[in-house]
Short mmCIF file of C-alpha atoms in Angstrom, two decimals:
data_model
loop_
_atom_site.label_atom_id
_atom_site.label_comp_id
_atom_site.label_asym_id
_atom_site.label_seq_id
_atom_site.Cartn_x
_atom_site.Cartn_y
_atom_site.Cartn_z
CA UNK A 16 170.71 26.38 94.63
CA UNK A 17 172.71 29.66 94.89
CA UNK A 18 172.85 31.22 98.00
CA UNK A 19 171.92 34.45 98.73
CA UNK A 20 174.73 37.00 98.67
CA UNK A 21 174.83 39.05 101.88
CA UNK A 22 174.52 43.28 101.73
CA UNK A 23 177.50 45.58 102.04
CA UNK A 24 176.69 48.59 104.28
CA UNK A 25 179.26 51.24 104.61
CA UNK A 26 178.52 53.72 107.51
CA UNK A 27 180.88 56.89 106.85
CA UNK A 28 180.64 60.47 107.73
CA UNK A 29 182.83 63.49 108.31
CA UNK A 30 184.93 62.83 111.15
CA UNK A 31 183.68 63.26 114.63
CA UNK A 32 180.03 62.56 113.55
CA UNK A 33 180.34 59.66 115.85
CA UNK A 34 180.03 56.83 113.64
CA UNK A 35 182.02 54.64 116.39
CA UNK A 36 179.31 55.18 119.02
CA UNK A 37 176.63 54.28 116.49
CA UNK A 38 178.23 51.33 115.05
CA UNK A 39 178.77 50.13 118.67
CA UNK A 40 175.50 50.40 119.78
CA UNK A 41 174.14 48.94 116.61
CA UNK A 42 176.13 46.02 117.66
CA UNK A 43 175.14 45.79 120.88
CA UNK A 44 171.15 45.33 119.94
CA UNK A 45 170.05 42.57 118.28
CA UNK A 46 170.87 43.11 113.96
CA UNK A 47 171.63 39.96 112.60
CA UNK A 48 175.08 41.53 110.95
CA UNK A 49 178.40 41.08 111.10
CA UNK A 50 181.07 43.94 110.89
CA UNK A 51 184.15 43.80 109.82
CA UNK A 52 187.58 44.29 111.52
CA UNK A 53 190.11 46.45 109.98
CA UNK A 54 193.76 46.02 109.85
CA UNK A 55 196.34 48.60 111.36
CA UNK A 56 199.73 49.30 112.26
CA UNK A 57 199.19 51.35 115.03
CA UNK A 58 199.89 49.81 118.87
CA UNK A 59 197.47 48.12 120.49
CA UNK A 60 195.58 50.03 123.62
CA UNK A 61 195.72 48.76 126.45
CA UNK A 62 193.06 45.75 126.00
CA UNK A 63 192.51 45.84 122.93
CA UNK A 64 192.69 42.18 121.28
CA UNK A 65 194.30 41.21 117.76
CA UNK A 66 191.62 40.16 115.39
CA UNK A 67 188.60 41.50 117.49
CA UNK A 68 189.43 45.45 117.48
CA UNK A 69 192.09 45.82 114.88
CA UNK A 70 194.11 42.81 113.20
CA UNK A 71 197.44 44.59 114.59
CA UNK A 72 200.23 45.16 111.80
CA UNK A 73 203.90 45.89 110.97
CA UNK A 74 204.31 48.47 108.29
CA UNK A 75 206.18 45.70 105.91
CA UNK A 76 203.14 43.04 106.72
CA UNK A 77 200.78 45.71 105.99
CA UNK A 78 202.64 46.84 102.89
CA UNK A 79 202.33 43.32 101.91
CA UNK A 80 198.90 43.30 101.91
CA UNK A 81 198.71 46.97 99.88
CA UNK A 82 201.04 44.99 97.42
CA UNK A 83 199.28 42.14 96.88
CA UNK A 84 195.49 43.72 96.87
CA UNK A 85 194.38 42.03 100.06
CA UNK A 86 192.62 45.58 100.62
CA UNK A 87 189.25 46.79 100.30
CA UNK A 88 190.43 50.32 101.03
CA UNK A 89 192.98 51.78 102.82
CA UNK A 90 194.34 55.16 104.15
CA UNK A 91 197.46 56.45 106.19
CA UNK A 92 196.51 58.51 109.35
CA UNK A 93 199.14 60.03 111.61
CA UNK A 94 201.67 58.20 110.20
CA UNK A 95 199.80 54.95 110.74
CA UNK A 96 198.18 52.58 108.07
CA UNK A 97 194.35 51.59 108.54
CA UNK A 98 192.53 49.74 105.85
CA UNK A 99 189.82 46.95 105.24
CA UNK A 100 190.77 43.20 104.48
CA UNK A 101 188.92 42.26 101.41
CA UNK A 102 188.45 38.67 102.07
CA UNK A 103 186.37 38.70 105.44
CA UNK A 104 184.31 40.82 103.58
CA UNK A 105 184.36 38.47 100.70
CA UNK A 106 183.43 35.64 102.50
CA UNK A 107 180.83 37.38 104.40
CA UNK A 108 178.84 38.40 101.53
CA UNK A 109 179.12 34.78 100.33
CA UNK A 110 177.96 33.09 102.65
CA UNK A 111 175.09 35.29 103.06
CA UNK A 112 176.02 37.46 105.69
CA UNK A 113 175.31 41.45 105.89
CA UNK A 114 178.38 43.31 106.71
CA UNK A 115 178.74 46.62 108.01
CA UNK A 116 181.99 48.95 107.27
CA UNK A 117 182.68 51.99 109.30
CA UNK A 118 184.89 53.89 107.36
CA UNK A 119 186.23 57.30 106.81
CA UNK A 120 184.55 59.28 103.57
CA UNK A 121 187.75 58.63 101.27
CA UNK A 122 187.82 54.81 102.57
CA UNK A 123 184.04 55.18 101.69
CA UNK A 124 184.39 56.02 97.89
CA UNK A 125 186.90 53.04 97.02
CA UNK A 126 184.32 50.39 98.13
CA UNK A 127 182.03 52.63 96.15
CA UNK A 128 183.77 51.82 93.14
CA UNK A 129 184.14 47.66 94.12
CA UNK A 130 180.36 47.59 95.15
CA UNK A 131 178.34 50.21 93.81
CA UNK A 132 175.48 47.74 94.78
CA UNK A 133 176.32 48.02 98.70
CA UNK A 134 174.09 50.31 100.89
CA UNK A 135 176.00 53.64 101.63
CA UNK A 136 174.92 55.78 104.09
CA UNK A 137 175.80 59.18 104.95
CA UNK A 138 175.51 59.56 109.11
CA UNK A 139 175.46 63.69 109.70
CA UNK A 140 175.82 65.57 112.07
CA UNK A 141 173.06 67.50 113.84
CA UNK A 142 174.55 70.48 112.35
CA UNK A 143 172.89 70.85 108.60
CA UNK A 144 169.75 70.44 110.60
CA UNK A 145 170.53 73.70 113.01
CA UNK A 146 171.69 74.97 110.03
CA UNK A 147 168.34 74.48 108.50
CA UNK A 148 166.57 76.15 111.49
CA UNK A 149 168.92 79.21 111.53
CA UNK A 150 168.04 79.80 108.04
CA UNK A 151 164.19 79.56 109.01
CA UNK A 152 164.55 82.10 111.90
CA UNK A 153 167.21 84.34 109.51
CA UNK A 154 168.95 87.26 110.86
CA UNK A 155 170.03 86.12 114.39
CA UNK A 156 173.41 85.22 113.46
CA UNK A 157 175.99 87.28 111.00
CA UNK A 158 176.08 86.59 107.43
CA UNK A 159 179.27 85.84 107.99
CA UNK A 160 178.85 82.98 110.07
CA UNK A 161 175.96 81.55 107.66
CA UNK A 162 178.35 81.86 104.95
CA UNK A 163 181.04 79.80 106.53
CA UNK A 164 178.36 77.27 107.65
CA UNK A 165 177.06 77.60 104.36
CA UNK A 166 180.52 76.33 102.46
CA UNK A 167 180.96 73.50 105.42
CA UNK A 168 177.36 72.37 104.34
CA UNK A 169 178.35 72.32 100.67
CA UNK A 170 181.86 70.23 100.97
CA UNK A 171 179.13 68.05 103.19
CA UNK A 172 176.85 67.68 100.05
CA UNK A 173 179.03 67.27 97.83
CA UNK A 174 179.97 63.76 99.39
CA UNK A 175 176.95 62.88 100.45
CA UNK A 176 176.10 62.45 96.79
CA UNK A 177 177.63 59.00 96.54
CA UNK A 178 174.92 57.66 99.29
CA UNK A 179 171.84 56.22 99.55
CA UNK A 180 170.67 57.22 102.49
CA UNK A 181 171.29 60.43 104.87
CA UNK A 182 171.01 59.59 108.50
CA UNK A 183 171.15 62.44 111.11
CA UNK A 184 173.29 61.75 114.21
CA UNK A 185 170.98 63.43 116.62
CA UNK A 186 170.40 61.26 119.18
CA UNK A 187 172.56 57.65 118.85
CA UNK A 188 169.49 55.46 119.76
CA UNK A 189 166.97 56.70 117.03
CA UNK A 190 170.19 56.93 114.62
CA UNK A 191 170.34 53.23 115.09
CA UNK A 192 166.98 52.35 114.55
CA UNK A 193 166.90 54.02 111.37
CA UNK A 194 169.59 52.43 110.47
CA UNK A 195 168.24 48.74 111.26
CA UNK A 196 165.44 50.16 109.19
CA UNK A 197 167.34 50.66 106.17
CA UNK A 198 168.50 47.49 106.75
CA UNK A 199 165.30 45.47 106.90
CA UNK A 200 163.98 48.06 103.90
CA UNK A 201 167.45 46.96 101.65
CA UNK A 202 165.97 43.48 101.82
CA UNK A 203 162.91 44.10 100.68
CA UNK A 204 163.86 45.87 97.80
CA UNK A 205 162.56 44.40 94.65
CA UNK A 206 165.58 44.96 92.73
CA UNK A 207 167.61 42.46 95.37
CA UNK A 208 164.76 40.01 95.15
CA UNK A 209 163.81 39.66 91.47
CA UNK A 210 166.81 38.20 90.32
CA UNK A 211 166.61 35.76 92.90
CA UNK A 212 162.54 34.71 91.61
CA UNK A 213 163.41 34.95 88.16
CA UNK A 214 167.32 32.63 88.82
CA UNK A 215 164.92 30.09 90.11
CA UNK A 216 162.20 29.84 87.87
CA UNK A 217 164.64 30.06 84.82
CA UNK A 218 166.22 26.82 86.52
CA UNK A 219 163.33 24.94 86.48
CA UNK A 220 161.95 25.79 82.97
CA UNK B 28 160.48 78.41 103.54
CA UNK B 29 158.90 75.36 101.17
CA UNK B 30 157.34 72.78 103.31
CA UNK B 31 158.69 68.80 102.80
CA UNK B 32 156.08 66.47 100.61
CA UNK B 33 154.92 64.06 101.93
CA UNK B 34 155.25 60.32 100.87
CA UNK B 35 152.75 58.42 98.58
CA UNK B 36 152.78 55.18 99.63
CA UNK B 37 151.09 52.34 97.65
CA UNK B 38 150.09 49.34 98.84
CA UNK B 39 148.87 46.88 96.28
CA UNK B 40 149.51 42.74 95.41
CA UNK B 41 147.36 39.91 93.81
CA UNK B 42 143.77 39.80 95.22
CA UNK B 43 143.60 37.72 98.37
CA UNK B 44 147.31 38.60 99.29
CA UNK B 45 145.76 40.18 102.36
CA UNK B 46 145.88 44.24 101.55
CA UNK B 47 142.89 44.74 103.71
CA UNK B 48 144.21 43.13 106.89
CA UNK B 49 147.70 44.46 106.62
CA UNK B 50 146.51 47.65 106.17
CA UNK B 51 144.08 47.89 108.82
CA UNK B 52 146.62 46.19 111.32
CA UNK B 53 148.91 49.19 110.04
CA UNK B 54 146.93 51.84 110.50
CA UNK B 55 145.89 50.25 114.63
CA UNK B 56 149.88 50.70 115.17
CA UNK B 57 151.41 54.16 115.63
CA UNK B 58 152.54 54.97 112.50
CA UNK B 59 153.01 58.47 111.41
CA UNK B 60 150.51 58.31 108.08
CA UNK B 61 147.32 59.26 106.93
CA UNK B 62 145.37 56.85 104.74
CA UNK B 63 142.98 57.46 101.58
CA UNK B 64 139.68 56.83 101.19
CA UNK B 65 138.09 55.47 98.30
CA UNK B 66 134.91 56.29 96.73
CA UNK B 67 132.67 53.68 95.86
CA UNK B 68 128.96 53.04 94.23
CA UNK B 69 128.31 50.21 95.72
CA UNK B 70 125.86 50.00 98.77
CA UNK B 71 127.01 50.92 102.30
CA UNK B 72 127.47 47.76 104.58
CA UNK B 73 125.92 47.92 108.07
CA UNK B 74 128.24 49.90 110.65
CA UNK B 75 130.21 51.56 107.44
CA UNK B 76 130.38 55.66 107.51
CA UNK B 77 130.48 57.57 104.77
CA UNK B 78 133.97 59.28 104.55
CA UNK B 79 135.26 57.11 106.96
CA UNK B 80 135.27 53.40 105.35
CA UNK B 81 134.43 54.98 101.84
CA UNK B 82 132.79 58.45 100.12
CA UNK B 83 129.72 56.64 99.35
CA UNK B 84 128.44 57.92 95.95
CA UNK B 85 125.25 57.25 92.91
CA UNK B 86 126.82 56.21 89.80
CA UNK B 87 126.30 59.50 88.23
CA UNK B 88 127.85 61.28 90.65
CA UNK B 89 130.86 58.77 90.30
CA UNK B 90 130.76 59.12 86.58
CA UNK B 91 130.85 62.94 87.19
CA UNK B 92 134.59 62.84 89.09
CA UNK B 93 135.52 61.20 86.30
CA UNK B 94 134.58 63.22 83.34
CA UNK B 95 136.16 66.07 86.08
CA UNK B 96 139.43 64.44 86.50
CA UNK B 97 138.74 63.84 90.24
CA UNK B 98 139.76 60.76 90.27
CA UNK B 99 143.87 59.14 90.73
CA UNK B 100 142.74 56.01 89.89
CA UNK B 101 139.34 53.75 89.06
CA UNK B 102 138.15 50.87 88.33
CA UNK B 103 135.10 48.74 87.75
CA UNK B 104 134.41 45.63 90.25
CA UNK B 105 130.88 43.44 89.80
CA UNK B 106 129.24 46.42 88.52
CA UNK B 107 130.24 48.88 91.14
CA UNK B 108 132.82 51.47 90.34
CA UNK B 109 135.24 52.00 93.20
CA UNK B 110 138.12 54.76 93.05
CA UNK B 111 140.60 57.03 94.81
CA UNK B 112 139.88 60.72 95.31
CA UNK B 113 142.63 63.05 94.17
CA UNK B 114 141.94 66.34 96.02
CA UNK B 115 142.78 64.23 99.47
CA UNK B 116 145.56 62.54 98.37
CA UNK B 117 147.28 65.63 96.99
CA UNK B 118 146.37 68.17 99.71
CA UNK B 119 147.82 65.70 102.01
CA UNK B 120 151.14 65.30 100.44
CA UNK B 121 151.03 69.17 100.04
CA UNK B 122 150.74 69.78 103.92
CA UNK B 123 153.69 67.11 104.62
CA UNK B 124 151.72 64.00 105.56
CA UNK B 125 152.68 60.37 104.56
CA UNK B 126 149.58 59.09 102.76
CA UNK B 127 149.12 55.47 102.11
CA UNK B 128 146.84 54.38 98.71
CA UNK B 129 145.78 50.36 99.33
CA UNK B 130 144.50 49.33 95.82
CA UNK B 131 144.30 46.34 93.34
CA UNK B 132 147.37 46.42 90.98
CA UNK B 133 145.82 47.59 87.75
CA UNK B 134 145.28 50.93 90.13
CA UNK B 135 148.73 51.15 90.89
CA UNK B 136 149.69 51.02 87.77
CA UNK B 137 147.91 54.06 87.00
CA UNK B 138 149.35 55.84 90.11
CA UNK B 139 152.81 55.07 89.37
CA UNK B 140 152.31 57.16 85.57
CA UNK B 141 151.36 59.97 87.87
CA UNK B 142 153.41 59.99 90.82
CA UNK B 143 156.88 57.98 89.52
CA UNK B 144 158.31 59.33 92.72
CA UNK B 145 155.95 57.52 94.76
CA UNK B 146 157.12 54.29 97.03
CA UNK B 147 154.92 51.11 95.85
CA UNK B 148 155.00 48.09 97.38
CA UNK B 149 154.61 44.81 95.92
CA UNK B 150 152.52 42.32 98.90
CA UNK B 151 153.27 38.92 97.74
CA UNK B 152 151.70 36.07 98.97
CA UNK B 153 153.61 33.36 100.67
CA UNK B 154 152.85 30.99 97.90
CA UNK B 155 156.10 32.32 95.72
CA UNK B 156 158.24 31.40 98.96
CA UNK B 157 157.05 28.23 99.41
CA UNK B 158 157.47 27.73 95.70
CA UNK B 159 161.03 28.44 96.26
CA UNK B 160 161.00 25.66 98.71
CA UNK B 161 159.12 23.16 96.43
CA UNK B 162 162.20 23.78 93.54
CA UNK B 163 164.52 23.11 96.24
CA UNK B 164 163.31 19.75 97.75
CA UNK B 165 162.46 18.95 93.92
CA UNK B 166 160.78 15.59 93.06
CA UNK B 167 157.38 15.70 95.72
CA UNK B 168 155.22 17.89 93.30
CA UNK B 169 153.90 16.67 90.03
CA UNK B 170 155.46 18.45 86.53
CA UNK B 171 152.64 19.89 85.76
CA UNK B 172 151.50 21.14 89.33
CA UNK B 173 155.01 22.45 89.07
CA UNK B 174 154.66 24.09 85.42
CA UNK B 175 151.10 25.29 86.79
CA UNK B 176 152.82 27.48 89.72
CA UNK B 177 155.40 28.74 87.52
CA UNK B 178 153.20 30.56 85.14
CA UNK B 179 151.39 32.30 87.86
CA UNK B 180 154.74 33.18 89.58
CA UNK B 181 155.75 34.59 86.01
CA UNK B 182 152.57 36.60 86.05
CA UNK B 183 153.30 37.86 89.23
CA UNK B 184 157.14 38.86 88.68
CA UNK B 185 155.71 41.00 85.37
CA UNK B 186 153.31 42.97 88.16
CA UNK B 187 156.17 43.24 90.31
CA UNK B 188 158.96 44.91 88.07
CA UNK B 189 157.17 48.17 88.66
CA UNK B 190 157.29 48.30 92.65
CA UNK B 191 160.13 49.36 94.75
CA UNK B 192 159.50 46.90 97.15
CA UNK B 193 158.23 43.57 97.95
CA UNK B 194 157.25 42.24 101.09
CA UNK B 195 155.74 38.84 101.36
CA UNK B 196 152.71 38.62 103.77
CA UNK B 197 153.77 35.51 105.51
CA UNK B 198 152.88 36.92 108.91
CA UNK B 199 150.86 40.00 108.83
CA UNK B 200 153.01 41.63 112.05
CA UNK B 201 156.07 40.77 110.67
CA UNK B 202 154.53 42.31 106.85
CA UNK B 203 153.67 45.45 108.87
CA UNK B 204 156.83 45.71 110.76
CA UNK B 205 158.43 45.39 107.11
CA UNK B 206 156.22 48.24 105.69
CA UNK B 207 157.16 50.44 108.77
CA UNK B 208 160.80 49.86 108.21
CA UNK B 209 160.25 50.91 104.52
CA UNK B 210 158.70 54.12 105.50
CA UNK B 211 161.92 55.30 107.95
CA UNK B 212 164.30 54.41 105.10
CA UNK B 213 162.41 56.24 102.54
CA UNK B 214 162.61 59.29 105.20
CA UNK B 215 166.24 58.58 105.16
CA UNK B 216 166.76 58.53 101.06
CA UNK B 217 169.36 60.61 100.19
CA UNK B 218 167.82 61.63 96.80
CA UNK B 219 164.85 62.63 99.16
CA UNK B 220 166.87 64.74 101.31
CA UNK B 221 169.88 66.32 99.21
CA UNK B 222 167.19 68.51 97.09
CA UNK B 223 165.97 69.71 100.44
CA UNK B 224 169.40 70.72 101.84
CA UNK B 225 170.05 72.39 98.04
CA UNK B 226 166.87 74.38 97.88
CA UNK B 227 168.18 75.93 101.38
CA UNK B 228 171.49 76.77 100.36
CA UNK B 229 170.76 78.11 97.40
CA UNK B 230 167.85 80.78 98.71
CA UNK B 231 170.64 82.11 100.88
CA UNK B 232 173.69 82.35 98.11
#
């Protein structure tokens, strides 16, 4: 009997939308999901532990990895390497475990193309939604300032096209609920169960 | 500024899956949703009000709404016709409200030729579950009580392939909790949302 594969969520955003804090608190209530750790070659902070916060890196060892596609995704920042091990993630979804990724929006789009069947959501910030109201109650800012909004909101779209969902980093708590609601919706989703029904009655018949 | 639709949301399963009772335990918790009415010809019960528990209605006057197109959906049940009105249902997606339909499944399949966009949900009864079970501990059921359950569960997966979702009513809190969760993802959908943010941008550019 074939287990059931786990989901793949990816939680990614522009930066500073505060998809740490979310992903944090997510794991602090009670989601039955596991997240993955990524790899880096930047120092450890002070208390931070190898293979719980980062699986901590030398350039060549992590260059090894690059070399020998042991990487989901990866991405340089500040002249330091960060990326996602593929086979935690593998083995996760295996075994039947959800896994969550928080990644940066270019980290975002290579999973995209390995698992177009994960769960991708888009956590924004507040912004779009001010934005929103500023364009109901027009004319009490320049058009200048709506226009530069305007082209921030657009890049912003543009992204958010690869997701399924759109979650609005207002306040952290009800951002994780909604997210824990995507989750338990994802599983009910008739395209994820159907194949299972129809695997096992083709077995038997 | 265009006001957000609201959600259809369909509710429908084999009879006896328990429609009735998860809706009505839905509609006792707090969710944000408004919930049709049918009309009906058959006789009131004691303690029903019209409006309330159905639009009570004569036969002609049924068979007028539908010569006038008045009704989404019909259907005839022990010589009673029973339907949904379509002036509520799309006066309430109009003003922004989440409106839940709970009908039998040849309804729904009428609904889903004139709302696609609407979110159906498949309420499957535990028996397909405990089916599952039966494969896997193979060898305590008979062949044919096996062959038997298999060509219902076929029956049911053809139904199915036109929901979005499927929740199995194994608990009705745990169903309702399920349907709830549904309804905040759908919220969250980015195909839902990205028109909305594109409509904005482009009455101001």
């Amino acid at each position: 009997m074939k287990q059931d594969k786990g989901l793949l969520l990816v939680l990614s955003g522009p930066a500073g939308v505060g998809k740490g804090t979310v992903c944090s608190t997510l794991r602090e209530s009670d989601a039955n999901i596991t997240y993955s750790v990524s790899a880096t070659t930047r120092a450890p902070r002070e208390g931070e532990v190898d293979g719980v916060n980062y699986y901590f890196k030398t350039r060549q060892a992590f260059e090894d990895m690059i070399a020998k596609g042991e990487l989901l995704e990866w991405a340089q920042y500040v002249n330091n390497y960060y990326g996602t091990p593929l086979p935690y993630v593998e083995k996760s979804l295996e075994s039947g475990n959800d896994i969550m990724l928080e990644i940066e929006v270019q980290g975002a789009e290579k999973v995209k193309e390995r698992y177009p069947d994960g769960v991708f959501i888009f956590l924004m910030p507040p912004s779009l939604e001010e934005l929103k109201n500023r364009i109901v109650n027009r004319g009490t800012e320049s058009m200048d300032t709506i226009h530069e909004r305007m082209t921030v909101a657009k890049d912003e779209l543009d992204t958010m096209d690869m997701y399924d969902y759109v979650v609005v980093n207002d306040e952290v708590e009800s951002a994780v609920e909604r997210i824990r609601a995507i989750l338990t919706a994802e599983h009910c989703r008739k395209d994820r169960l159907i194949e299972k029904y129809k695997e096992q009655l083709e077995a038997e018949n």
